[in-house]
mmCIF file of C-alpha atoms in Angstrom:
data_model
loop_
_atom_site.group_PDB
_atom_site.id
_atom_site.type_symbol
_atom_site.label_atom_id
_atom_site.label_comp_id
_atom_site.label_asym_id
_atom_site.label_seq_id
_atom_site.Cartn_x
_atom_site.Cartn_y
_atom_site.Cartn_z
ATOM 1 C CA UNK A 1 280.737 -71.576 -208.519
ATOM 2 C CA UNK A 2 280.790 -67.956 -207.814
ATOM 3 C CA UNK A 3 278.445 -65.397 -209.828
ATOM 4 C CA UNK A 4 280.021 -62.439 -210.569
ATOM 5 C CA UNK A 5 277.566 -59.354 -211.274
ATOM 6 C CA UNK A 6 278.048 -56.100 -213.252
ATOM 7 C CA UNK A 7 276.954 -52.488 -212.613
ATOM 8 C CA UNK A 8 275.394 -51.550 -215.989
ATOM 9 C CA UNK A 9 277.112 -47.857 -217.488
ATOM 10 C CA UNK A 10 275.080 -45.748 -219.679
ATOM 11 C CA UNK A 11 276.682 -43.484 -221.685
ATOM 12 C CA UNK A 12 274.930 -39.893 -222.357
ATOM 13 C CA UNK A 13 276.206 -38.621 -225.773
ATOM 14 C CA UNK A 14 277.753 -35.112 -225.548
ATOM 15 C CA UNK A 15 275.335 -33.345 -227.520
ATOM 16 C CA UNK A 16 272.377 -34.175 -225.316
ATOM 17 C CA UNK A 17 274.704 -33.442 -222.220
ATOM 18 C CA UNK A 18 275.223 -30.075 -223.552
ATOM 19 C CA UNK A 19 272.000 -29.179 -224.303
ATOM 20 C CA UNK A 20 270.644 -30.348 -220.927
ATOM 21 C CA UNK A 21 273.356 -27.771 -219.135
ATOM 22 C CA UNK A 22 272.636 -25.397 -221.342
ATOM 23 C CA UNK A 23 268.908 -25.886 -220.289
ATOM 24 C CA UNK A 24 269.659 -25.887 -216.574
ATOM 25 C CA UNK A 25 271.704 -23.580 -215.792
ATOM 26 C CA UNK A 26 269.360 -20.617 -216.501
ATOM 27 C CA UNK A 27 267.351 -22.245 -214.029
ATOM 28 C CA UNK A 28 269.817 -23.019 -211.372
ATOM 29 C CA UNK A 29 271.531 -19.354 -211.594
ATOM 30 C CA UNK A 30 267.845 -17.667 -211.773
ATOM 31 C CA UNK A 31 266.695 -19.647 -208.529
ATOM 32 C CA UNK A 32 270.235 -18.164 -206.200
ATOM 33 C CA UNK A 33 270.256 -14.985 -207.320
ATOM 34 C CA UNK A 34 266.920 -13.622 -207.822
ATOM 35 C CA UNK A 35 264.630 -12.164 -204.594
ATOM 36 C CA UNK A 36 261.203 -12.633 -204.488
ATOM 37 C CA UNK A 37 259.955 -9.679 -202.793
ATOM 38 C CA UNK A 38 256.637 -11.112 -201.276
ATOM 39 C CA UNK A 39 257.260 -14.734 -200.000
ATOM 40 C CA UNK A 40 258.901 -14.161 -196.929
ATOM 41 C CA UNK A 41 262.250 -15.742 -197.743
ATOM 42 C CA UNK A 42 265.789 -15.093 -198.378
ATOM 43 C CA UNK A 43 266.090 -16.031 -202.099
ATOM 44 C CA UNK A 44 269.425 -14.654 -202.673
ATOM 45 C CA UNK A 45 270.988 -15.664 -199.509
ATOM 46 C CA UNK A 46 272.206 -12.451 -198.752
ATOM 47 C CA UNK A 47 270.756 -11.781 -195.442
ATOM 48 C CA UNK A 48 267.774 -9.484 -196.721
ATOM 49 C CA UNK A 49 264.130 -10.555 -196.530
ATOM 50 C CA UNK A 50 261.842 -9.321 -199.527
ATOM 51 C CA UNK A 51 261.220 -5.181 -199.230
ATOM 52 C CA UNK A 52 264.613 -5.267 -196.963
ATOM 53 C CA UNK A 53 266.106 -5.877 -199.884
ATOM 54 C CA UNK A 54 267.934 -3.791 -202.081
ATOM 55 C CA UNK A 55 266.980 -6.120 -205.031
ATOM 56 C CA UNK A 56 263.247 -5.320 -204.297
ATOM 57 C CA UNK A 57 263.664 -1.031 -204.170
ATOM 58 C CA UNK A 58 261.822 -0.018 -207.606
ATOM 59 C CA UNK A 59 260.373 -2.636 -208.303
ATOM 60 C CA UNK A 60 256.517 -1.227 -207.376
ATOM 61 C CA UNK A 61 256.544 -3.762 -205.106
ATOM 62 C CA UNK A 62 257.655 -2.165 -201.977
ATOM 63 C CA UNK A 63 257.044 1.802 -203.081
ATOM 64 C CA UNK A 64 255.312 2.589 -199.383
ATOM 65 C CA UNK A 65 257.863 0.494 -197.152
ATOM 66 C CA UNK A 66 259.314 2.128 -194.597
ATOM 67 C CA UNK A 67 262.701 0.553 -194.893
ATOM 68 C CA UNK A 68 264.180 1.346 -198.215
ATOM 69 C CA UNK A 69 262.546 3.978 -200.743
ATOM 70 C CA UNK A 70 262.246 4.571 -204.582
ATOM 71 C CA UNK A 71 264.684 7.155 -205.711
ATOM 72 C CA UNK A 72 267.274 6.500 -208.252
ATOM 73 C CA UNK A 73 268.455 9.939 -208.237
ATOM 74 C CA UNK A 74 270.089 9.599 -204.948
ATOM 75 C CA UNK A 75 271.841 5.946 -205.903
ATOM 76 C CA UNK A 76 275.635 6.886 -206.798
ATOM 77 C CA UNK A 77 278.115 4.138 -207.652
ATOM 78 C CA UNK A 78 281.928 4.857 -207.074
ATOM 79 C CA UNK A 79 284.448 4.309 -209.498
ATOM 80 C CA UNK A 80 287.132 1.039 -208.786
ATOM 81 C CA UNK A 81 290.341 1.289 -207.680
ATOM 82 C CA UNK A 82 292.936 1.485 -205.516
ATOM 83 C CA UNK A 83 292.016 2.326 -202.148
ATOM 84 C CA UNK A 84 294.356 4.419 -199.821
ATOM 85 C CA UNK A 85 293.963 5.375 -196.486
ATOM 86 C CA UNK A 86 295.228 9.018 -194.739
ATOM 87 C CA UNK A 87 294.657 11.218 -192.187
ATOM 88 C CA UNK A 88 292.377 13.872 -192.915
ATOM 89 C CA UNK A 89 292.085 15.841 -189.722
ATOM 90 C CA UNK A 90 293.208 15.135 -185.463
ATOM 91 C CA UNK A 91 290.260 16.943 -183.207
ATOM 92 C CA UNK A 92 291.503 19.049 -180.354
ATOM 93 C CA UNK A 93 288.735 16.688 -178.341
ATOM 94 C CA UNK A 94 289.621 14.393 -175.610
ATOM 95 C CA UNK A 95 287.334 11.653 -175.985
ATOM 96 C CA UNK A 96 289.721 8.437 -175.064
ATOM 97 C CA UNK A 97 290.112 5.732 -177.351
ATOM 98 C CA UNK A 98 286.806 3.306 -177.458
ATOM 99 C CA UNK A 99 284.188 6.129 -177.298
ATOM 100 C CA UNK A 100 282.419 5.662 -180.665
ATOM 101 C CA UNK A 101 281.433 7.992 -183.015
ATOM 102 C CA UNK A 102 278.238 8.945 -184.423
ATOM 103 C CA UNK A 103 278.190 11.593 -187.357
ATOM 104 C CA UNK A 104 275.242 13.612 -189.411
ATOM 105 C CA UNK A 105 274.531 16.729 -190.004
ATOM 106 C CA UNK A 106 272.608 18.656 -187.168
ATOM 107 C CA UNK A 107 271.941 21.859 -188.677
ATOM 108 C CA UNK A 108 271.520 21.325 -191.769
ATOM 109 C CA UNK A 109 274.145 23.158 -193.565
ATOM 110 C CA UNK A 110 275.478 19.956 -196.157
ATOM 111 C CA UNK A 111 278.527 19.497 -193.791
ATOM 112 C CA UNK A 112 278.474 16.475 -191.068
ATOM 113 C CA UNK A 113 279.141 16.632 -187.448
ATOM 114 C CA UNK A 114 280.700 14.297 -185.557
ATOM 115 C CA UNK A 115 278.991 13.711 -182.292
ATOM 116 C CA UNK A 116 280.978 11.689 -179.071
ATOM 117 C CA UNK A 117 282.197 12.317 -175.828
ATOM 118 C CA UNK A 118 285.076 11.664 -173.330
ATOM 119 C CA UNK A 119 284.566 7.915 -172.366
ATOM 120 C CA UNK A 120 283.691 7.870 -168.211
ATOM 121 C CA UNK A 121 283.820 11.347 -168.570
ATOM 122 C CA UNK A 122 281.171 14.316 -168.310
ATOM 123 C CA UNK A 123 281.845 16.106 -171.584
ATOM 124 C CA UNK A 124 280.143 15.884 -174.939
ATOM 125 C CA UNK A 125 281.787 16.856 -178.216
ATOM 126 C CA UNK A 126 280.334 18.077 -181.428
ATOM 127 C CA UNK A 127 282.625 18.241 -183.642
ATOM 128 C CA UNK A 128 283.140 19.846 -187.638
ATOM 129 C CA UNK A 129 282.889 17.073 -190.092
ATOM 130 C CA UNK A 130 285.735 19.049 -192.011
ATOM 131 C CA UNK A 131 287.963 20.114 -189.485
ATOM 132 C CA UNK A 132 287.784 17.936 -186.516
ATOM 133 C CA UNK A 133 287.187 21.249 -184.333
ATOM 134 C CA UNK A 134 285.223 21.396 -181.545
ATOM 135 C CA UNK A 135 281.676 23.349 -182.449
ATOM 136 C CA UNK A 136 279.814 23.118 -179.419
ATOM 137 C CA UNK A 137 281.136 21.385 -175.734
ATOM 138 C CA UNK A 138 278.743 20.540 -172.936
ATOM 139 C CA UNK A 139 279.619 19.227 -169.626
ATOM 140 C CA UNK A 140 276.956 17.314 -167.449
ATOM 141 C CA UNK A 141 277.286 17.665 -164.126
ATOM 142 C CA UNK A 142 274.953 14.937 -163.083
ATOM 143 C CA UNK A 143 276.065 11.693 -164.820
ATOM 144 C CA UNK A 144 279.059 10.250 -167.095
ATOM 145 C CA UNK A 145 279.000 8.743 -170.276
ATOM 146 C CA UNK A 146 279.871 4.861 -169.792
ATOM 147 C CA UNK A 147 282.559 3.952 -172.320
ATOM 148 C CA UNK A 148 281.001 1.475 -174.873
ATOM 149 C CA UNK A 149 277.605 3.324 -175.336
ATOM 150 C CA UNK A 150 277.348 5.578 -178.224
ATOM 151 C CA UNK A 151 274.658 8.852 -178.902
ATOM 152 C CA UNK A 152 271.741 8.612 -181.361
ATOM 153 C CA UNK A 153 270.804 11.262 -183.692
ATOM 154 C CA UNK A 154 267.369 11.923 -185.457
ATOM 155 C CA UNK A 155 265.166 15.117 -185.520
ATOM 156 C CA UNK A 156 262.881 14.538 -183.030
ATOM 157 C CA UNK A 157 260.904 17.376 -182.588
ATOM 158 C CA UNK A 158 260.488 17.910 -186.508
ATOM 159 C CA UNK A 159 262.007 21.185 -186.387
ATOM 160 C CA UNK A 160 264.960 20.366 -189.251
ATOM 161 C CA UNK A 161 267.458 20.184 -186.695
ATOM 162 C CA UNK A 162 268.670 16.862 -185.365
ATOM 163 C CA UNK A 163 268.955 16.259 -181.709
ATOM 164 C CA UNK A 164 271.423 13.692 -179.717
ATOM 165 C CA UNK A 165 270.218 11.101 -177.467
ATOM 166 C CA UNK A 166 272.218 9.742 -174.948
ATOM 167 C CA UNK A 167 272.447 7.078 -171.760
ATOM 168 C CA UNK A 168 274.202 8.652 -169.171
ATOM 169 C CA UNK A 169 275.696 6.521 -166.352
ATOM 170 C CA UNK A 170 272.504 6.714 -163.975
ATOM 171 C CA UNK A 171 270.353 4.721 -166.917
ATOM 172 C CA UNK A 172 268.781 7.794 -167.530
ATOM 173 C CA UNK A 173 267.645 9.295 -171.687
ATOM 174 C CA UNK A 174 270.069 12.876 -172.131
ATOM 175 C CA UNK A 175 268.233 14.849 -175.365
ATOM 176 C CA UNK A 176 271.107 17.596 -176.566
ATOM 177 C CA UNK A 177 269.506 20.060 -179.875
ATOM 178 C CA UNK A 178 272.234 20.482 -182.388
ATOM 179 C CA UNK A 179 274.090 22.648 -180.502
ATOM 180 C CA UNK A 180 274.298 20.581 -177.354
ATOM 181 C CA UNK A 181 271.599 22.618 -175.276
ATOM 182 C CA UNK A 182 270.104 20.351 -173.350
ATOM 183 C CA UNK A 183 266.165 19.564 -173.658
ATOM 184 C CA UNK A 184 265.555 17.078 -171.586
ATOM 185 C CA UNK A 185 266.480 13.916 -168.765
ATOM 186 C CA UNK A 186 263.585 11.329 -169.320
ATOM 187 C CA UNK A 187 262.146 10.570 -166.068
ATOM 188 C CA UNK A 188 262.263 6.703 -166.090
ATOM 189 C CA UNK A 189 265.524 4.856 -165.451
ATOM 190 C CA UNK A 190 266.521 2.736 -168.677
ATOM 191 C CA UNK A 191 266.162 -0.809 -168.498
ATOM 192 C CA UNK A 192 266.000 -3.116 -165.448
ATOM 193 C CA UNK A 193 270.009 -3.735 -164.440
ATOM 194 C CA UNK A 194 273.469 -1.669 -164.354
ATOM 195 C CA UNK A 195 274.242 -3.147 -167.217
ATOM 196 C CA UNK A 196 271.945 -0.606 -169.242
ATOM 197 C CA UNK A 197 273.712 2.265 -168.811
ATOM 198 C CA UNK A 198 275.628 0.835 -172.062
ATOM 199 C CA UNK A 199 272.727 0.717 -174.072
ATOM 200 C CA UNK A 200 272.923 2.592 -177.308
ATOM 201 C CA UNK A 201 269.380 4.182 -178.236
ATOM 202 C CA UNK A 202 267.661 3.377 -181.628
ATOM 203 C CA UNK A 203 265.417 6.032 -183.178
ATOM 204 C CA UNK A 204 262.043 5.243 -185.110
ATOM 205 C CA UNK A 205 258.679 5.785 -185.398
ATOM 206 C CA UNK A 206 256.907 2.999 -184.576
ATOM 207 C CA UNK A 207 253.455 4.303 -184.331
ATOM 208 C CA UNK A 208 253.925 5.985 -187.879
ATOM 209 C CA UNK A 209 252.743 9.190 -186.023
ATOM 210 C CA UNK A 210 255.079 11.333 -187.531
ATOM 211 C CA UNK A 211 256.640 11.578 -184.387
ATOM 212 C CA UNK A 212 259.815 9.710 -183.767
ATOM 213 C CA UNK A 213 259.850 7.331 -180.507
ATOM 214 C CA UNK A 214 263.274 5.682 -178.688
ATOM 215 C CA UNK A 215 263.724 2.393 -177.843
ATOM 216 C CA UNK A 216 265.847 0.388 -176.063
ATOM 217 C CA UNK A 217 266.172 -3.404 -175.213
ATOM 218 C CA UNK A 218 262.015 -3.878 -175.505
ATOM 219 C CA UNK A 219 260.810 -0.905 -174.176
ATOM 220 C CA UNK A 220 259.943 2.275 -176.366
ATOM 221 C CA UNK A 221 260.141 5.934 -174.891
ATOM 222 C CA UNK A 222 258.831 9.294 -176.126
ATOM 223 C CA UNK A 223 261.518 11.322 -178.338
ATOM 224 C CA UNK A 224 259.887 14.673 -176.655
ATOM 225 C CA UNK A 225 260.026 14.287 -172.882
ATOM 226 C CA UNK A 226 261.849 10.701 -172.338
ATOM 227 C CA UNK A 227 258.529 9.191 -170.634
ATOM 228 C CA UNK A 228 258.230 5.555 -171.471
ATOM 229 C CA UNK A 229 256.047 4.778 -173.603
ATOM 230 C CA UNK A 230 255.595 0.977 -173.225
ATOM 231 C CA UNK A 231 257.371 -2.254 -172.150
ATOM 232 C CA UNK A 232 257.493 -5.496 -172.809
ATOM 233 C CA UNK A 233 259.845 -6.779 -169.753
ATOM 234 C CA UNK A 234 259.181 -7.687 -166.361
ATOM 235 C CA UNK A 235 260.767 -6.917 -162.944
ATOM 236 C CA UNK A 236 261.595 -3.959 -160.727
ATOM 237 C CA UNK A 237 264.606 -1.352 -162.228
ATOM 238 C CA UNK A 238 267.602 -1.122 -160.115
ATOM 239 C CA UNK A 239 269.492 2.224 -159.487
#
C-alpha cells in the first residue's frame, strides 16, 4: 500500500499581503539608493565610495574633502530634450586624427583653449575655444609627441595661469605656460620602459602643500622643475 503525502499551502489574505509590501518596500528602496557617507561602501551601487560621492556633497559630512566641494551656486541642471549634434568650428591645426584633446582656460579670460598637438609630430597647438584658431604654436626640436598620450593642464606655479604638461617621445616631463613658452624639461626620464612615453600626466597635490605635484604610473614629480619627487617601483629606466 503506497502512502501518498501532501505539501501543506497556506494562504496569506490580501490585506495582510498588502500591508506587509507596503511596509517593505520603504525599506528595500531606502537600503539601494541611499549612500552612507562614512562606512566605506558603495550603498548605491553607483561606483562612488562615501565623500566621492555626489550624494554625500552638502551634507556636512564631507565639507573639507578634497574631492568634491560644497557650493550649490555653481550646480546647473540642463533642460531635456532633443539632442542634436553640428559642427561648430574646423581648426586650421594639423594634429592627425587620434591626438586627444585637452581643453581649459589658460589665461583666464572665461573662454577655453583647446590644447593638442600633431600626433608623432614636433608641434603643439593651442587653440581658441570659440574659433578653432591657432593662438599660440610651438615646435620642439628635441622630441615628438607619441600619438596616444595627451597634455595635462593645472596652474602649477600659482600664478592664475595654467601651464601644459607633456611626455615627449624621450620619456621626458615638457612644462609649456599658457602661451606655450616653455619652462622646463624635468631631468629624470619617465617611468622604467619605452612604453612610457605614452603616459598621460595627472596633476594633484598630494602633499596638500599648496603646491601641485605630477605623477605618473607610481612615481610623483615636482610641478616646478620636473625632479622626481618619489617612487614606488623598482628597476633601472631604459632610454
Amino acid at each position: 500500500m503506497t502512502l501518498k503525502t501532501h505539501t501543506p499551502i497556506f494562504f496569506i489574505p490580501k490585506h495582510i499581503l498588502v500591508s506587509a509590501l507596503c511596509f517593505l518596500a520603504p525599506i528595500m528602496l531606502f537600503g539601494q539608493t541611499v549612500e552612507d557617507c562614512t562606512n566605506g561602501l558603495d550603498d548605491d551601487n553607483d561606483g562612488l565610495i562615501d565623500c566621492f560621492d555626489t550624494d554625500c556633497t552638502c551634507t556636512g559630512q564631507c565639507d573639507s574633502f578634497y574631492y568634491t566641494t560644497c557650493n550649490p551656486d555653481c550646480y546647473y541642471l540642463p533642460p531635456c530634450g532633443p539632442v542634436s549634434l553640428a559642427t561648430k568650428w574646423i581648426s586650421n591645426a594639423e594634429t592627425g586624427t587620434y591626438s586627444p584633446l585637452v581643453a581649459g582656460d589658460l589665461d583666464g579670460d572665461g573662454i577655453p583653449e583647446v590644447v593638442t598637438t600633431l600626433v608623432e609630430g614636433a608641434e603643439m597647438y593651442i587653440l581658441d575655444g570659440a574659433t578653432g584658431q591657432i593662438k599660440y604654436q610651438t615646435t620642439n626640436p628635441n622630441t615628438v609627441w607619441p600619438g596616444g598620450t595627451a597634455p595635462a593642464i593645472a596652474d602649477l606655479d600659482n600664478d592664475g595661469f595654467g601651464e601644459i604638461v607633456l611626455v615627449g617621445d624621450n620619456r621626458r616631463l615638457y612644462c609649456y605656460d599658457h602661451t606655450g613658452v616653455l619652462q622646463f624639461v624635468g631631468p629624470t626620464i619617465v617611468g622604467y620602459d619605452y612604453r612610457y612615453r605614452y603616459a598621460v600626466p595627472n596633476i594633484a597635490d598630494f602633499d596638500h602643500n599648496g603646491v601641485p605635484e605630477i605623477n605618473i604610473g607610481n612615481q610623483i614629480f615636482s610641478g616646478q622643475t620636473g625632479a622626481l619627487l618619489s617612487s614606488g617601483g623598482t628597476g633601472d629606466a631604459k632610454e
